[in-house]
Coordinates of C-alpha atoms and ligand atoms in Angstrom, one line a residue:
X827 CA -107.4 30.0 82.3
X828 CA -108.8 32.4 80.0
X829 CA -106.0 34.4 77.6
X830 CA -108.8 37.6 78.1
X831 CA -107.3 37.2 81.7
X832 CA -103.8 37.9 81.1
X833 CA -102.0 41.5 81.4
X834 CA -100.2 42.0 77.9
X835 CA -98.3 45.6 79.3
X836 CA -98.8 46.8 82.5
X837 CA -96.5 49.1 84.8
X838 CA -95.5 47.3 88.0
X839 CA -96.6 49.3 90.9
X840 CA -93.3 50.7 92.2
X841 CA -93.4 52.2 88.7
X842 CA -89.8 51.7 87.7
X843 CA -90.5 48.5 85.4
X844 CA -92.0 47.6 82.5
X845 CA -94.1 44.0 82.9
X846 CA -95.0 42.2 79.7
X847 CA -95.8 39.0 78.7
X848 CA -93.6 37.3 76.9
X849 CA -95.6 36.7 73.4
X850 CA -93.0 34.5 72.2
X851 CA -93.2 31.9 74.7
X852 CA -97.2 31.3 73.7
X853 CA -98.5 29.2 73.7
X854 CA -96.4 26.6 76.2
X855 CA -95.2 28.9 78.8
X856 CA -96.8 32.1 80.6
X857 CA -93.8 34.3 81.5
X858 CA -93.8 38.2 82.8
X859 CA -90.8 39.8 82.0
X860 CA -89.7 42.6 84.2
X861 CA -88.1 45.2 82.5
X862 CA -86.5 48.6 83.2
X863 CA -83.7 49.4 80.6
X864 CA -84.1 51.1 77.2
X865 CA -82.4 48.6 75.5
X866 CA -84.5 45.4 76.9
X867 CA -88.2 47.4 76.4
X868 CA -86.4 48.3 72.9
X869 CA -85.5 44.5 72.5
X870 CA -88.9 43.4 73.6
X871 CA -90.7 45.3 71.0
X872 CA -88.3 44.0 68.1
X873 CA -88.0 40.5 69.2
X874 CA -91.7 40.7 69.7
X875 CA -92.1 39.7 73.1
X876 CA -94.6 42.7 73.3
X877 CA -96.4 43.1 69.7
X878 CA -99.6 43.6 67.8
X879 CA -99.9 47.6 67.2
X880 CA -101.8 49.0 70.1
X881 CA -99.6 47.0 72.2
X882 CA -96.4 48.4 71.2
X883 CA -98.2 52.0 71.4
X884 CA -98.6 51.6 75.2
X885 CA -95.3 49.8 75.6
X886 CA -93.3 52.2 73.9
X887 CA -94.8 55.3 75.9
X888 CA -94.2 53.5 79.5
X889 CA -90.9 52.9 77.5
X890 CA -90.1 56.7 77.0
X891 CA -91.6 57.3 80.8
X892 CA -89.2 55.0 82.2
X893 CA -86.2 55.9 80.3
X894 CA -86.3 59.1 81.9
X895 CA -87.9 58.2 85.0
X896 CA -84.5 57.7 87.0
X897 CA -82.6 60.8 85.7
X898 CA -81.2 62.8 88.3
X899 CA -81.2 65.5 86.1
X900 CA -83.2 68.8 87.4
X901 CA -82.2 71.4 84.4
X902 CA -85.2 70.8 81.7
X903 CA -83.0 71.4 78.7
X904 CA -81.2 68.3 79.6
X905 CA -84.1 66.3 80.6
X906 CA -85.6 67.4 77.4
X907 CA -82.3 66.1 75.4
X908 CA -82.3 62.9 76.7
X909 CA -85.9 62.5 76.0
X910 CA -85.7 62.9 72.5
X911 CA -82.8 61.0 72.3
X912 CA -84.4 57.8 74.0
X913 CA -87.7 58.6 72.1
X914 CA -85.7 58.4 68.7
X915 CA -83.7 55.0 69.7
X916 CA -87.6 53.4 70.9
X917 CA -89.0 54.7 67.7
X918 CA -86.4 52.9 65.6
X919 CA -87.4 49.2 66.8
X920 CA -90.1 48.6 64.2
X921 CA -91.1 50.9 61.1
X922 CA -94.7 49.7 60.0
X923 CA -96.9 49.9 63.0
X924 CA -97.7 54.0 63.1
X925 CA -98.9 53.5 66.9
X926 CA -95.0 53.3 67.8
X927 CA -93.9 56.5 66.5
X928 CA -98.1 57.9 67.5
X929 CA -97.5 57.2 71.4
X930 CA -93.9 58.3 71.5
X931 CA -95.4 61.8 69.4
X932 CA -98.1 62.0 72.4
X933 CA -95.7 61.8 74.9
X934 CA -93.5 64.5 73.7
X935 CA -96.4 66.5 72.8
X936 CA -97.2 66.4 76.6
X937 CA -93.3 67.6 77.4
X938 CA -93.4 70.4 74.8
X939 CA -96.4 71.8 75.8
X940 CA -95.6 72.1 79.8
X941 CA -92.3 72.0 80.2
X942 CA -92.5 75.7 81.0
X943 CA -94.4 74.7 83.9
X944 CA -93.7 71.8 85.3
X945 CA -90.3 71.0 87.3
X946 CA -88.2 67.8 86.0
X947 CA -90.2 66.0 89.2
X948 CA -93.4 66.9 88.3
X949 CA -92.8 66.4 84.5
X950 CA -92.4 62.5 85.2
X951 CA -95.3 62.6 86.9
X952 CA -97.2 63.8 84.8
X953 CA -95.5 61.5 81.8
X954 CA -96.2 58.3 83.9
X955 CA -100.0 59.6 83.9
X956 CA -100.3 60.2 80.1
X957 CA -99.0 56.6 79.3
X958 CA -101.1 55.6 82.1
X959 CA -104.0 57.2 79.7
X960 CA -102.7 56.0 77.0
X961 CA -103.0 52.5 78.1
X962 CA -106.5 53.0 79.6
X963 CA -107.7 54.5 76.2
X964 CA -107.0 51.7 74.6
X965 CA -109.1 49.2 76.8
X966 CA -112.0 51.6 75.8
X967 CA -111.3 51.9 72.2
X968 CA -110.7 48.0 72.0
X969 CA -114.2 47.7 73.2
X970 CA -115.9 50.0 71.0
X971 CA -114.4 48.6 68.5
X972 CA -115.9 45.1 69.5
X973 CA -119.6 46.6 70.2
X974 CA -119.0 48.0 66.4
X975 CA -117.9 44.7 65.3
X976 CA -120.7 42.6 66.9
X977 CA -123.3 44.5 65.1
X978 CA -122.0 43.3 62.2
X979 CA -122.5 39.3 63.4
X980 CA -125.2 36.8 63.1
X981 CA -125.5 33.5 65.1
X982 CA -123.4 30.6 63.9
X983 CA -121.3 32.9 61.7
X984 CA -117.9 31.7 60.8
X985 CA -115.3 34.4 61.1
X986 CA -111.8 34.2 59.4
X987 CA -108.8 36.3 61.0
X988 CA -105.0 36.5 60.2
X989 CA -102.4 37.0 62.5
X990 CA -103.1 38.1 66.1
X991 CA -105.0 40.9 66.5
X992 CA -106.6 39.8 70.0
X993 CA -106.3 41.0 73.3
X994 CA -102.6 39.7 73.5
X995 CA -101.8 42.2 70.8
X996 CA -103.6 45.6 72.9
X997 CA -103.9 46.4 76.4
X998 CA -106.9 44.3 76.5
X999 CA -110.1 42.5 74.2
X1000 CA -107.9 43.6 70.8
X1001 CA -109.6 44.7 67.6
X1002 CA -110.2 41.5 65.5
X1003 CA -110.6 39.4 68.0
X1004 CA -112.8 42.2 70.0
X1005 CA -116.3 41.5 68.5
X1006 CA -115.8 37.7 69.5
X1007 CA -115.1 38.7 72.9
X1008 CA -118.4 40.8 73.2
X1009 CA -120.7 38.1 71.5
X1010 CA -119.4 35.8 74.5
X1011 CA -120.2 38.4 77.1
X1012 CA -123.8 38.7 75.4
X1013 CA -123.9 34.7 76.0
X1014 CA -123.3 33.8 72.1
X1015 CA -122.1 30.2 72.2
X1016 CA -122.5 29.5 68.3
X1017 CA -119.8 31.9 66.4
X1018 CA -116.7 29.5 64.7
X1019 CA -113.6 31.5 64.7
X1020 CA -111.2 30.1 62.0
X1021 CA -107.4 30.8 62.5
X1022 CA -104.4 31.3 59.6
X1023 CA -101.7 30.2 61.0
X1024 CA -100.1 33.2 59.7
X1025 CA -96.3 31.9 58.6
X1026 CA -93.5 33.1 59.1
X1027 CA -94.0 33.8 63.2
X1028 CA -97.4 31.5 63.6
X1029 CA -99.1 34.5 65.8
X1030 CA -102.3 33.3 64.7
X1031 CA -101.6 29.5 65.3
X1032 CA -99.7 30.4 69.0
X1033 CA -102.0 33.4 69.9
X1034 CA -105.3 34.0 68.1
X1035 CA -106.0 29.6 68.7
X1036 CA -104.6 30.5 71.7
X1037 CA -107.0 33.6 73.0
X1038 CA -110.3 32.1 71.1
X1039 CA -109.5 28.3 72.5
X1040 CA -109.2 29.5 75.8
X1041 CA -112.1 31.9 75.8
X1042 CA -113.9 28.5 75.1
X1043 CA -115.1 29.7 71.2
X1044 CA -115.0 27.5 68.8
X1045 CA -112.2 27.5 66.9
X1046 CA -110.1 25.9 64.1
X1047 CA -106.7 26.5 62.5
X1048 CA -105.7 26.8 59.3
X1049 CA -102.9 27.0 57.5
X1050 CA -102.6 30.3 55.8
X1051 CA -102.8 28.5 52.2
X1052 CA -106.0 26.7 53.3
X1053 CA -108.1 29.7 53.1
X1054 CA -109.1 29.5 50.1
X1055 CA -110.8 26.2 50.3
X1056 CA -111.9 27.1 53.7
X1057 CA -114.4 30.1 51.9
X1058 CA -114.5 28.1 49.0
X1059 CA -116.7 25.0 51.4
X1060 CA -118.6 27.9 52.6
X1061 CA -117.4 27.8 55.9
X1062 CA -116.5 31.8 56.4
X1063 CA -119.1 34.2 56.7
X1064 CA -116.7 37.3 57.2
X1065 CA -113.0 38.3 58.0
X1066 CA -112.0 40.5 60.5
X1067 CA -108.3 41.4 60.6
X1068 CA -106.2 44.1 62.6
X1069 CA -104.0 46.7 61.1
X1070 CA -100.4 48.6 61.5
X1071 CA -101.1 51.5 59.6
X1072 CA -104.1 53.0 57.4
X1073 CA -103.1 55.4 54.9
X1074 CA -105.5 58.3 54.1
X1075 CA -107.6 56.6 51.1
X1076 CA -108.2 53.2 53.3
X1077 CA -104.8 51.1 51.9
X1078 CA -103.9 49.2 54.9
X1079 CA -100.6 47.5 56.2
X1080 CA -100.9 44.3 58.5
X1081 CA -99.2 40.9 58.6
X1082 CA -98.0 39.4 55.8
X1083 CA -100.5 37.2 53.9
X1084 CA -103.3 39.5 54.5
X1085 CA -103.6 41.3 51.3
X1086 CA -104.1 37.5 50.0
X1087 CA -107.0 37.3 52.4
X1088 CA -108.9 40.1 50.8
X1089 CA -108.3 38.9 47.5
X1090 CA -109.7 35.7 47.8
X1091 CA -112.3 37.2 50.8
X1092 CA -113.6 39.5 47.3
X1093 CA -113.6 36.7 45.0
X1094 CA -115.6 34.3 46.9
X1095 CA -117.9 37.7 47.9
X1096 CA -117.2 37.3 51.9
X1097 CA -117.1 41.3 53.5
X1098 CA -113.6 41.4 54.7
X1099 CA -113.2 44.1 57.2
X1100 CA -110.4 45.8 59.2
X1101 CA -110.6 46.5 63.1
X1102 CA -108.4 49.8 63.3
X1103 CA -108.3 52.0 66.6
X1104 CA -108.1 55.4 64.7
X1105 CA -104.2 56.2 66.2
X1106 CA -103.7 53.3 63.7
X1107 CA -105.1 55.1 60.9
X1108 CA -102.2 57.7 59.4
X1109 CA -103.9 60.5 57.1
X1110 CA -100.2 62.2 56.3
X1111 CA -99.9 59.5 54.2
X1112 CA -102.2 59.5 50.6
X1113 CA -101.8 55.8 49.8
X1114 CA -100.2 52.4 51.2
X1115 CA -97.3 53.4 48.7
X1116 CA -95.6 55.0 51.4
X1117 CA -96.0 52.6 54.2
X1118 CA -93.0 51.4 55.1
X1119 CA -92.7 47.5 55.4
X1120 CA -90.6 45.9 58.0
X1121 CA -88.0 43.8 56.5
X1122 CA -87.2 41.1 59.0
X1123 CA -84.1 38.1 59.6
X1124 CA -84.4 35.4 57.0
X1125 CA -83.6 32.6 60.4
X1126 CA -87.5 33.4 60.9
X1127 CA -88.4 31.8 57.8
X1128 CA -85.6 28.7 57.7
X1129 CA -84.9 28.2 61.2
X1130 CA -87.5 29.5 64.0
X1131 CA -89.8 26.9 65.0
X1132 CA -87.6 23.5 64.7
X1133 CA -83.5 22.6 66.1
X1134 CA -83.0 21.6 63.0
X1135 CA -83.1 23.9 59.6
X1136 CA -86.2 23.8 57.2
X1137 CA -84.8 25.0 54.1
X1138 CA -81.5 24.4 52.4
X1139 CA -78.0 26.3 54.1
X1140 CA -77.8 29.8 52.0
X1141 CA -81.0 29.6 50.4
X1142 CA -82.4 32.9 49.5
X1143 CA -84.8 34.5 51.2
X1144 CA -87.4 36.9 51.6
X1145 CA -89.0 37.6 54.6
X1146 CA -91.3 40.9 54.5
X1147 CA -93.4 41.6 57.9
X1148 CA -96.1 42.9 56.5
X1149 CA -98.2 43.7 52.8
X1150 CA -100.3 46.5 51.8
X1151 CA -103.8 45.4 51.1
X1152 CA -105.7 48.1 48.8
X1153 CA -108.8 50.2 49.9
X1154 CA -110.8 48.4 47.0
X1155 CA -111.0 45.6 49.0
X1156 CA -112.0 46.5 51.8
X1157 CA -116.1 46.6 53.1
X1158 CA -115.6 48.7 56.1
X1159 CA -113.0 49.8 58.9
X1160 CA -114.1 49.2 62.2
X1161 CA -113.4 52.5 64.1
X1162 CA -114.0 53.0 67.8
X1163 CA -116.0 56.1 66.3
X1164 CA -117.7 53.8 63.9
X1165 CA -118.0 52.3 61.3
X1166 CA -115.8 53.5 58.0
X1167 CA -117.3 52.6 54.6
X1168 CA -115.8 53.7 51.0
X1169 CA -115.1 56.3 50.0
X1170 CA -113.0 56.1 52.8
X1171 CA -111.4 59.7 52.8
X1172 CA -114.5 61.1 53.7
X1173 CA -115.8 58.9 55.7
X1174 CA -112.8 59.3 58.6
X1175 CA -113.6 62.4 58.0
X1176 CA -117.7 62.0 59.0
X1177 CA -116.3 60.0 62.3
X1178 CA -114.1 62.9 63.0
X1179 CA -111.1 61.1 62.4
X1180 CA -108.7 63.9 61.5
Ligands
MRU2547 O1 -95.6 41.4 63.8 P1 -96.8 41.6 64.7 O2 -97.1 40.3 65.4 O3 -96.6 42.8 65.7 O4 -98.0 41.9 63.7 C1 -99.2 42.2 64.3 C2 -100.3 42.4 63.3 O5 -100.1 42.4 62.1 C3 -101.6 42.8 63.9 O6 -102.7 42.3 63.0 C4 -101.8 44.3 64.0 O7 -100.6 44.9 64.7 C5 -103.0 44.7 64.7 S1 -103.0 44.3 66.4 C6 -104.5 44.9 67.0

């Protein structure tokens, strides 16, 4: 079994559910849930049964198709109504990743714009098609992304990633993990993918080890605060990570710990760069100052992988999703449309990223 094999969101064909693999099961068990209710797709994307950013992009806008989907309504104000009042409750399960709130936008973009023509009918249609597109684009970005990514690899690099930014965590090949998957298909056999762990939620341990083992790369995990030592022994050539949300000058949210990363990926002079399909990248906001970070229970961080509890009853606790790495310490984002060097402002602009 290869993980590059595996559907992370898909539609079922009778087109009233939601299928998903259940991320949290990884690596032990390979579950599809079925879903069809607001409330379980809106579960699924906060317990993060579905995650990674692309991936809750294309689950949220099936999400907002199939919340509406079974209305018997036929007057378009009301259709309309409930539309925005399903896309608002979707939008609230998780703040940092901008592709959330960037799908659901799309969507109603497409209901604004021809609900003048379209009947109720032929509106849901024609919703089930855009997040049909919306899925399909991202297969397509994902892999330009990779092609970009490969150019920048030599044979019997080591490569350093954080978190899960693979195929598990897009509708297919991911952005991180992207490159690797295009070296195979060119028949590279020598790249060494090293893993963080990536405390508090182990995505890298249960999914990237996961996705890279299976794909038959070879691969090693780490815990998070071996990285240093792992650069240090000279054993990673370059980090690739994935991101939530790019703000216009290049700052960048993704999971927690990756801001550390960079730091040491600058001091020990390794490029560090970020994979970012360009709905990631959010140019209304100037700075990562304004990135919202998710906030999430403490019982990830003192109860979540054993029966027993791994920290003291009461203990306090901070458990922040996510950190803002700066744009100083970045070498380049990986675009589908290229490759995005500093000054970064401009050059989203050269790629046409607007
Ligand atoms: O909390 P998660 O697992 O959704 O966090 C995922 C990440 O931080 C990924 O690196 C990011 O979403 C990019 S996925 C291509």
């Amino acid at each position: 079994m290869n993980a590059l094999s595996l559907d992370t969101v898909v539609l079922a064909e009778n087109k009233q559910e939601l299928v998903i693999l259940d991320q949290t099961l990884l690596p032990g068990e390979i579950r599809y849930l079925h879903l069809s209710r607001t409330e379980d797709i809106r579960e699924a994307i906060y317990s993060l049964r579905v995650r990674g950013a692309p991936a809750i992009g294309v689950a949220a806008a099936y999400g907002i198709y199939l919340a509406v989907a079974g209305l018997e309504e036929t007057d378009m104000d009301r259709f309309c109504a409930v539309f925005r009042e399903k896309k608002a409750y979707l939008n609230s399960a998780r703040p940092t990743a901008v592709n959330l709130s960037w799908a659901l936008n799309r969507m109603e973009r497409v209901l604004d714009a021809e609900r003048d023509t379209l009947s109720v009918e032929e509106m849901k249609r024609r919703l089930c098609q855009e997040a049909d597109a919306i899925r399909a684009e991202d297969i397509a970005i994902s892999r330009s992304i990779g092609e970009y990514g490969f150019s920048l690899l030599r044979h019997g690099d080591g490569i350093l990633t954080h978190c899960n930014a693979g195929t598990l965590a897009t509708a297919k090949y991911g952005t991180a993990l992207a490159p690797i998957y295009i070296a195979l298909e060119h028949g590279w056999d020598d790249l060494r993918v090293f893993c963080d762990e990536t405390r508090p939620l182990l995505q890298g341990a249960r999914l990237s080890a996961f996705e890279m083992q299976t794909a038959g790369v070879d691969t090693t995990l780490i815990c998070d605060n071996m990285a240093s030592i792992t650069m240090k022994r000279g054993k990673i050539n370059i980090v690739f990570v994935g991101c939530d949300r790019v703000a216009a000058n290049g700052d960048f949210a993704n999971k927690i710990g990756t801001s550390g990363v960079a730091i040491l990926a600058r001091y020990y002079g390794i490029p560090f760069y970020v994979c970012a399909p360009s709905s990631t990248i959010d140019l209304s906001i100037p700075s990562g100052e304004h990135i919202v970070i998710e906030e999430r229970p403490a019982e990830e961080v003192t109860h979540m992988w054993y029966a027993k509890p791994m920290a003291p009853e009461g203990v306090k606790v901070d458990n922040p999703a996510f950190d803002v790495t700066d744009h100083s310490l970045i070498t380049g984002i990986i675009t589908e449309k290229g490759i995005a060097y500093p000054p970064f402002d401009r050059a989203f602009a050269r790629l046409g990223i607007v």
